[in-house]
Amino acid sequence: MGPDRRGFLDHRRLLDRRERRWRSSDRLDGDRRRPPLSLVVALVLACVSLMVLDQQAGEDSPVEGARRAVGEVVGPVEVGASAALRPFVAVPDWFRSHDSLRNELDDLEAENARLRNDARRADYDRNRLEEYDGLTAAASDLGHSLVPARVVGLGASQSFSNTVTIDAGSDAGLRADMTVLNNDGLVGRILRVTGSTATVLLLVDAESVVGGRIGRSLEVGFLHGRGAIGGDARLDLELVDESVVPAEGDSVVTWGSDGGAPYVSGVPVGRVTTVFSSLRDSSQRAVIDPYVDFGALDVVGVVVPAGTGSDRAVIEADGTMR
């Protein structure tokens, strides 16, 4: 065996010895890192014992002091972390709450708007209901059937300066020369009709002439309009018997026309406010304040014959509706 062969074998044996030492060292290190099984069992038993003892002892638990110490250290940290995270955690709830409140606010605003609108309309609806009730009473008092209608136009664009348009016409059984009244008294007469509307000449028009009767004396005369509407609306009454002197405050009703056209009898017109006497011809003239406010006309009734066909409800002479 030559020198080179011996050197190689010596080197190989040296490497084998080192490898055995390394393996032996790894086993020792592993044994040192791995706790003995008896120690693990002892720790588990100790933990179980502490838990049982802590549960049975309650406030007198031997670990209460340690728990309190840990709480004093960890508690402030938890409070700080919670305060720091609360805004971020609350963001989804804020959006949900904000949307809910926005919807509730929208609902409340809509409800308030409806209530305000109802409050604004309350007087209007109440007045309209009173006018319908007044028409029912008028039909019963006069003994005539009435077709209710509403004033929908006041007319400079029409043939006469003191006319109104109502929302009922021939389809409701109306025709020219029918008496128009409301719950206060005489309004006027129908001039012309269409299928769904009618034009009414007002009592106060300058071209209007109505036969009237003084309520107390039953003396008759003729009422002439002055052409004014509103607070200045007045009528002039000229009596047929010029010797009769009407009294202030006397009421005036319609005299009535043959066949009830254009005016039925007994409809209230107004009251006497002033009487003028002419010494030269011994005549009397009375000024009449009409009962109807012609500047605030709304609901009116048109006198129709009993049994008239109509496309709307009719107030019968006995106050019932058909």
Protein backbone atom coordinates (compact mmCIF):
# COMPACT_ATOMS: atom_id res chain seq x y z
CA MET A 1 0.00 0.00 0.00
CA GLY A 2 1.49 3.25 -1.05
CA PRO A 3 1.62 6.50 0.93
CA ASP A 4 -1.28 8.07 -1.03
CA ARG A 5 -3.56 5.15 -0.28
CA ARG A 6 -2.82 5.29 3.42
CA GLY A 7 -3.44 9.04 3.51
CA PHE A 8 -6.79 8.66 1.86
CA LEU A 9 -7.86 6.00 4.36
CA ASP A 10 -6.75 8.13 7.31
CA HIS A 11 -8.72 11.08 5.98
CA ARG A 12 -11.82 8.94 5.52
CA ARG A 13 -11.64 7.60 9.06
CA LEU A 14 -11.33 11.18 10.37
CA LEU A 15 -14.50 12.20 8.54
CA ASP A 16 -16.40 9.19 9.89
CA ARG A 17 -15.42 10.05 13.48
CA ARG A 18 -16.58 13.69 13.02
CA GLU A 19 -19.89 12.58 11.53
CA ARG A 20 -20.54 10.24 14.48
CA ARG A 21 -19.79 13.06 16.94
CA TRP A 22 -22.21 15.42 15.11
CA ARG A 23 -25.02 12.85 15.20
CA SER A 24 -24.42 12.18 18.85
CA SER A 25 -24.47 15.92 19.55
CA ASP A 26 -27.82 16.40 17.67
CA ARG A 27 -29.43 13.63 19.71
CA LEU A 28 -28.24 15.20 22.93
CA ASP A 29 -29.49 18.65 21.86
CA GLY A 30 -32.90 17.17 20.89
CA ASP A 31 -33.11 15.40 24.19
CA ARG A 32 -32.23 18.63 26.01
CA ARG A 33 -34.91 20.68 24.03
CA ARG A 34 -37.70 18.14 24.55
CA PRO A 35 -39.15 18.36 28.11
CA PRO A 36 -39.54 15.12 30.00
CA LEU A 37 -43.01 13.57 29.82
CA SER A 38 -43.31 13.61 33.60
CA LEU A 39 -42.84 17.38 33.61
CA VAL A 40 -45.60 17.85 31.03
CA VAL A 41 -47.96 15.66 33.07
CA ALA A 42 -47.17 17.59 36.22
CA LEU A 43 -47.86 20.94 34.56
CA VAL A 44 -51.20 19.74 33.20
CA LEU A 45 -52.22 18.44 36.62
CA ALA A 46 -51.17 21.70 38.23
CA CYS A 47 -53.27 23.76 35.76
CA VAL A 48 -56.31 21.58 36.30
CA SER A 49 -55.89 21.85 40.05
CA LEU A 50 -55.64 25.66 39.86
CA MET A 51 -58.79 25.91 37.74
CA VAL A 52 -60.77 23.68 40.10
CA LEU A 53 -59.48 25.54 43.11
CA ASP A 54 -60.21 28.93 41.49
CA GLN A 55 -63.78 27.92 40.65
CA GLN A 56 -64.49 26.59 44.15
CA ALA A 57 -62.77 29.38 46.06
CA GLY A 58 -64.54 32.27 44.30
CA GLU A 59 -63.29 35.65 45.55
CA ASP A 60 -60.82 33.89 47.90
CA SER A 61 -59.08 32.24 44.98
CA PRO A 62 -55.28 32.13 45.33
CA VAL A 63 -54.94 33.46 41.77
CA GLU A 64 -57.21 36.47 42.39
CA GLY A 65 -54.25 38.70 43.15
CA ALA A 66 -52.48 37.69 39.96
CA ARG A 67 -55.69 38.19 37.97
CA ARG A 68 -56.13 41.69 39.45
CA ALA A 69 -52.54 42.59 38.66
CA VAL A 70 -52.88 41.44 35.09
CA GLY A 71 -56.15 43.39 34.79
CA GLU A 72 -54.53 46.58 36.05
CA VAL A 73 -51.83 46.25 33.41
CA VAL A 74 -53.88 44.99 30.49
CA GLY A 75 -57.13 46.98 31.22
CA PRO A 76 -55.84 50.45 30.25
CA VAL A 77 -54.32 48.96 27.10
CA GLU A 78 -57.67 47.42 26.15
CA VAL A 79 -59.53 50.69 26.86
CA GLY A 80 -57.10 52.67 24.71
CA ALA A 81 -57.29 50.17 21.87
CA SER A 82 -61.09 50.16 22.04
CA ALA A 83 -61.26 53.97 21.97
CA ALA A 84 -58.90 54.07 19.02
CA LEU A 85 -60.78 51.42 17.05
CA ARG A 86 -64.32 52.58 17.92
CA PRO A 87 -64.61 55.20 15.10
CA PHE A 88 -63.54 52.64 12.52
CA VAL A 89 -65.81 49.91 13.87
CA ALA A 90 -68.76 52.34 14.02
CA VAL A 91 -68.47 53.47 10.39
CA PRO A 92 -70.85 50.80 8.96
CA ASP A 93 -73.39 51.47 11.73
CA TRP A 94 -73.12 55.22 11.07
CA PHE A 95 -73.96 54.76 7.42
CA ARG A 96 -76.89 52.48 8.27
CA SER A 97 -78.16 54.90 10.95
CA HIS A 98 -77.68 57.89 8.66
CA ASP A 99 -79.69 56.30 5.85
CA SER A 100 -82.44 55.29 8.27
CA LEU A 101 -82.64 58.78 9.77
CA ARG A 102 -82.64 60.31 6.30
CA ASN A 103 -85.57 58.12 5.28
CA GLU A 104 -87.44 58.94 8.49
CA LEU A 105 -86.81 62.66 7.93
CA ASP A 106 -88.10 62.42 4.37
CA ASP A 107 -91.23 60.65 5.60
CA LEU A 108 -91.78 63.29 8.28
CA GLU A 109 -91.30 66.13 5.80
CA ALA A 110 -93.83 64.54 3.45
CA GLU A 111 -96.27 64.07 6.30
CA ASN A 112 -95.80 67.68 7.45
CA ALA A 113 -96.42 68.91 3.89
CA ARG A 114 -99.62 66.87 3.71
CA LEU A 115 -100.79 68.19 7.08
CA ARG A 116 -100.01 71.77 6.07
CA ASN A 117 -101.95 71.28 2.86
CA ASP A 118 -104.86 69.76 4.78
CA ALA A 119 -104.79 72.68 7.23
CA ARG A 120 -104.84 75.18 4.37
CA ARG A 121 -107.76 73.37 2.73
CA ALA A 122 -109.70 72.86 5.96
CA ASP A 123 -111.62 76.15 5.81
CA TYR A 124 -112.21 75.77 2.06
CA ASP A 125 -113.57 72.24 2.44
CA ARG A 126 -115.65 73.26 5.45
CA ASN A 127 -117.20 76.17 3.54
CA ARG A 128 -117.92 73.97 0.54
CA LEU A 129 -119.61 71.37 2.74
CA GLU A 130 -121.72 74.11 4.34
CA GLU A 131 -122.74 75.32 0.89
CA TYR A 132 -123.83 71.83 -0.15
CA ASP A 133 -125.78 71.52 3.09
CA GLY A 134 -127.31 74.93 2.38
CA LEU A 135 -128.41 73.77 -1.08
CA THR A 136 -130.10 70.76 0.46
CA ALA A 137 -132.00 73.03 2.84
CA ALA A 138 -132.86 75.42 0.00
CA ALA A 139 -134.27 72.60 -2.14
CA SER A 140 -136.45 71.53 0.76
CA ASP A 141 -137.58 75.09 1.58
CA LEU A 142 -138.39 76.01 -2.04
CA GLY A 143 -139.87 72.67 -3.00
CA HIS A 144 -137.70 72.38 -6.12
CA SER A 145 -135.05 69.91 -7.26
CA LEU A 146 -131.53 71.26 -7.68
CA VAL A 147 -128.52 70.21 -9.75
CA PRO A 148 -125.36 71.20 -7.84
CA ALA A 149 -122.53 72.79 -9.83
CA ARG A 150 -119.32 74.69 -9.23
CA VAL A 151 -118.29 78.07 -10.59
CA VAL A 152 -115.25 77.53 -12.82
CA GLY A 153 -114.97 80.83 -14.68
CA LEU A 154 -115.72 84.52 -14.28
CA GLY A 155 -116.18 86.36 -17.35
CA ALA A 156 -114.63 89.16 -19.21
CA SER A 157 -114.16 86.86 -22.23
CA GLN A 158 -117.89 86.20 -22.44
CA SER A 159 -120.71 88.28 -23.89
CA PHE A 160 -121.70 89.95 -20.62
CA SER A 161 -119.44 91.56 -18.06
CA ASN A 162 -121.21 90.01 -15.06
CA THR A 163 -121.41 86.32 -15.90
CA VAL A 164 -119.90 83.12 -14.53
CA THR A 165 -119.37 79.68 -16.02
CA ILE A 166 -120.47 76.60 -14.08
CA ASP A 167 -119.31 73.02 -14.64
CA ALA A 168 -122.73 71.54 -15.52
CA GLY A 169 -124.57 71.74 -18.84
CA SER A 170 -127.11 69.96 -20.98
CA ASP A 171 -125.72 66.54 -19.97
CA ALA A 172 -126.83 67.39 -16.44
CA GLY A 173 -130.32 68.37 -17.63
CA LEU A 174 -129.71 72.14 -17.75
CA ARG A 175 -131.05 74.57 -20.35
CA ALA A 176 -131.38 78.31 -20.83
CA ASP A 177 -133.62 80.39 -18.49
CA MET A 178 -133.22 78.20 -15.44
CA THR A 179 -132.90 79.77 -11.98
CA VAL A 180 -129.48 79.63 -10.32
CA LEU A 181 -129.08 80.09 -6.57
CA ASN A 182 -126.79 79.18 -3.69
CA ASN A 183 -127.30 78.68 0.03
CA ASP A 184 -127.58 82.48 0.53
CA GLY A 185 -130.07 83.35 -2.17
CA LEU A 186 -130.57 84.18 -5.84
CA VAL A 187 -127.46 84.14 -8.08
CA GLY A 188 -128.99 84.67 -11.54
CA ARG A 189 -130.26 82.73 -14.54
CA ILE A 190 -128.73 80.52 -17.24
CA LEU A 191 -128.09 82.25 -20.55
CA ARG A 192 -126.80 79.33 -22.62
CA VAL A 193 -125.43 75.84 -22.19
CA THR A 194 -123.00 73.39 -23.72
CA GLY A 195 -122.82 69.69 -23.00
CA SER A 196 -120.71 70.19 -19.87
CA THR A 197 -120.93 73.90 -18.97
CA ALA A 198 -123.42 76.74 -18.67
CA THR A 199 -123.12 80.54 -18.68
CA VAL A 200 -124.99 82.29 -15.88
CA LEU A 201 -126.07 85.96 -16.02
CA LEU A 202 -125.63 87.33 -12.51
CA LEU A 203 -128.43 89.10 -10.69
CA VAL A 204 -126.28 92.24 -10.30
CA ASP A 205 -125.54 92.66 -14.03
CA ALA A 206 -126.72 96.00 -15.41
CA GLU A 207 -128.90 94.20 -17.98
CA SER A 208 -130.55 91.98 -15.37
CA VAL A 209 -134.20 92.60 -14.44
CA VAL A 210 -135.90 90.40 -11.85
CA GLY A 211 -139.40 90.61 -10.45
CA GLY A 212 -139.28 91.04 -6.68
CA ARG A 213 -141.69 91.07 -3.79
CA ILE A 214 -141.37 92.87 -0.44
CA GLY A 215 -141.56 90.16 2.14
CA ARG A 216 -143.73 91.99 4.71
CA SER A 217 -146.24 93.77 2.47
CA LEU A 218 -145.99 91.36 -0.50
CA GLU A 219 -145.89 94.39 -2.79
CA VAL A 220 -144.18 93.68 -6.10
CA GLY A 221 -141.65 95.55 -8.16
CA PHE A 222 -138.68 95.15 -10.44
CA LEU A 223 -135.07 94.69 -9.40
CA HIS A 224 -132.34 96.19 -11.59
CA GLY A 225 -128.66 95.37 -11.25
CA ARG A 226 -126.01 98.08 -11.08
CA GLY A 227 -123.20 96.06 -12.61
CA ALA A 228 -120.98 95.98 -9.49
CA ILE A 229 -119.61 92.81 -7.84
CA GLY A 230 -118.37 92.38 -4.32
CA GLY A 231 -118.92 94.81 -1.48
CA ASP A 232 -120.38 97.45 -3.81
CA ALA A 233 -123.01 95.14 -5.33
CA ARG A 234 -126.45 96.76 -5.06
CA LEU A 235 -129.89 96.43 -6.67
CA ASP A 236 -132.55 99.07 -7.27
CA LEU A 237 -136.16 98.12 -6.57
CA GLU A 238 -138.97 100.00 -8.27
CA LEU A 239 -142.40 99.11 -6.88
CA VAL A 240 -145.42 98.80 -9.12
CA ASP A 241 -147.56 100.63 -6.57
CA GLU A 242 -145.71 103.89 -6.25
CA SER A 243 -147.59 104.78 -3.10
CA VAL A 244 -146.07 101.94 -1.14
CA VAL A 245 -143.17 102.92 1.09
CA PRO A 246 -140.86 99.97 1.83
CA ALA A 247 -139.22 99.83 5.25
CA GLU A 248 -135.50 99.52 5.83
CA GLY A 249 -134.61 95.95 6.72
CA ASP A 250 -137.50 94.43 4.77
CA SER A 251 -136.51 91.28 2.91
CA VAL A 252 -137.07 90.86 -0.82
CA VAL A 253 -137.76 87.55 -2.58
CA THR A 254 -138.37 86.69 -6.22
CA TRP A 255 -141.82 87.34 -7.58
CA GLY A 256 -141.59 84.35 -9.92
CA SER A 257 -142.09 83.88 -13.65
CA ASP A 258 -144.72 82.04 -15.64
CA GLY A 259 -143.74 78.39 -15.58
CA GLY A 260 -140.83 79.18 -13.26
CA ALA A 261 -138.63 80.41 -16.09
CA PRO A 262 -136.36 82.24 -15.84
CA TYR A 263 -137.03 82.65 -12.09
CA VAL A 264 -138.98 80.54 -9.65
CA SER A 265 -140.81 82.32 -6.87
CA GLY A 266 -139.80 82.72 -3.26
CA VAL A 267 -135.99 82.75 -3.69
CA PRO A 268 -134.36 85.22 -1.23
CA VAL A 269 -132.78 88.20 -3.00
CA GLY A 270 -131.69 90.74 -0.40
CA ARG A 271 -132.85 93.32 2.12
CA VAL A 272 -133.85 96.96 1.90
CA THR A 273 -131.10 99.29 3.06
CA THR A 274 -132.24 102.71 1.82
CA VAL A 275 -135.51 104.24 0.53
CA PHE A 276 -135.69 107.27 -1.75
CA SER A 277 -138.91 109.23 -2.28
CA SER A 278 -139.62 111.55 -5.18
CA LEU A 279 -141.89 114.45 -4.19
CA ARG A 280 -142.54 115.37 -7.81
CA ASP A 281 -144.09 112.08 -8.91
CA SER A 282 -144.69 110.58 -5.45
CA SER A 283 -142.67 107.47 -6.36
CA GLN A 284 -140.56 105.32 -4.08
CA ARG A 285 -137.25 103.63 -4.89
CA ALA A 286 -135.47 101.22 -2.60
CA VAL A 287 -131.85 100.11 -2.60
CA ILE A 288 -131.38 96.40 -2.01
CA ASP A 289 -128.27 94.79 -0.52
CA PRO A 290 -128.14 91.25 -2.06
CA TYR A 291 -127.69 88.27 0.22
CA VAL A 292 -125.23 86.57 -2.16
CA ASP A 293 -121.56 87.56 -2.17
CA PHE A 294 -120.98 87.60 -5.93
CA GLY A 295 -117.23 88.02 -5.49
CA ALA A 296 -116.93 84.64 -3.71
CA LEU A 297 -119.20 82.33 -5.68
CA ASP A 298 -118.30 78.65 -5.55
CA VAL A 299 -121.06 76.05 -5.19
CA VAL A 300 -124.43 76.85 -6.79
CA GLY A 301 -127.62 74.96 -7.51
CA VAL A 302 -129.72 75.08 -10.69
CA VAL A 303 -133.48 74.63 -10.27
CA VAL A 304 -134.68 71.76 -12.50
CA PRO A 305 -138.07 70.07 -12.91
CA ALA A 306 -138.67 66.99 -10.80
CA GLY A 307 -137.46 63.82 -12.47
CA THR A 308 -134.96 65.61 -14.73
CA GLY A 309 -132.37 63.22 -16.14
CA SER A 310 -128.83 64.19 -15.15
CA ASP A 311 -125.30 62.87 -15.37
CA ARG A 312 -124.73 63.88 -11.76
CA ALA A 313 -126.44 63.66 -8.37
CA VAL A 314 -129.62 65.73 -8.01
CA ILE A 315 -130.88 67.22 -4.74
CA GLU A 316 -134.60 66.43 -4.62
CA ALA A 317 -137.27 68.78 -3.25
CA ASP A 318 -137.41 66.76 -0.02
CA GLY A 319 -133.66 67.19 0.54
CA THR A 320 -132.66 63.69 -0.53
CA MET A 321 -130.11 62.88 -3.23
CA ARG A 322 -130.62 60.77 -6.31
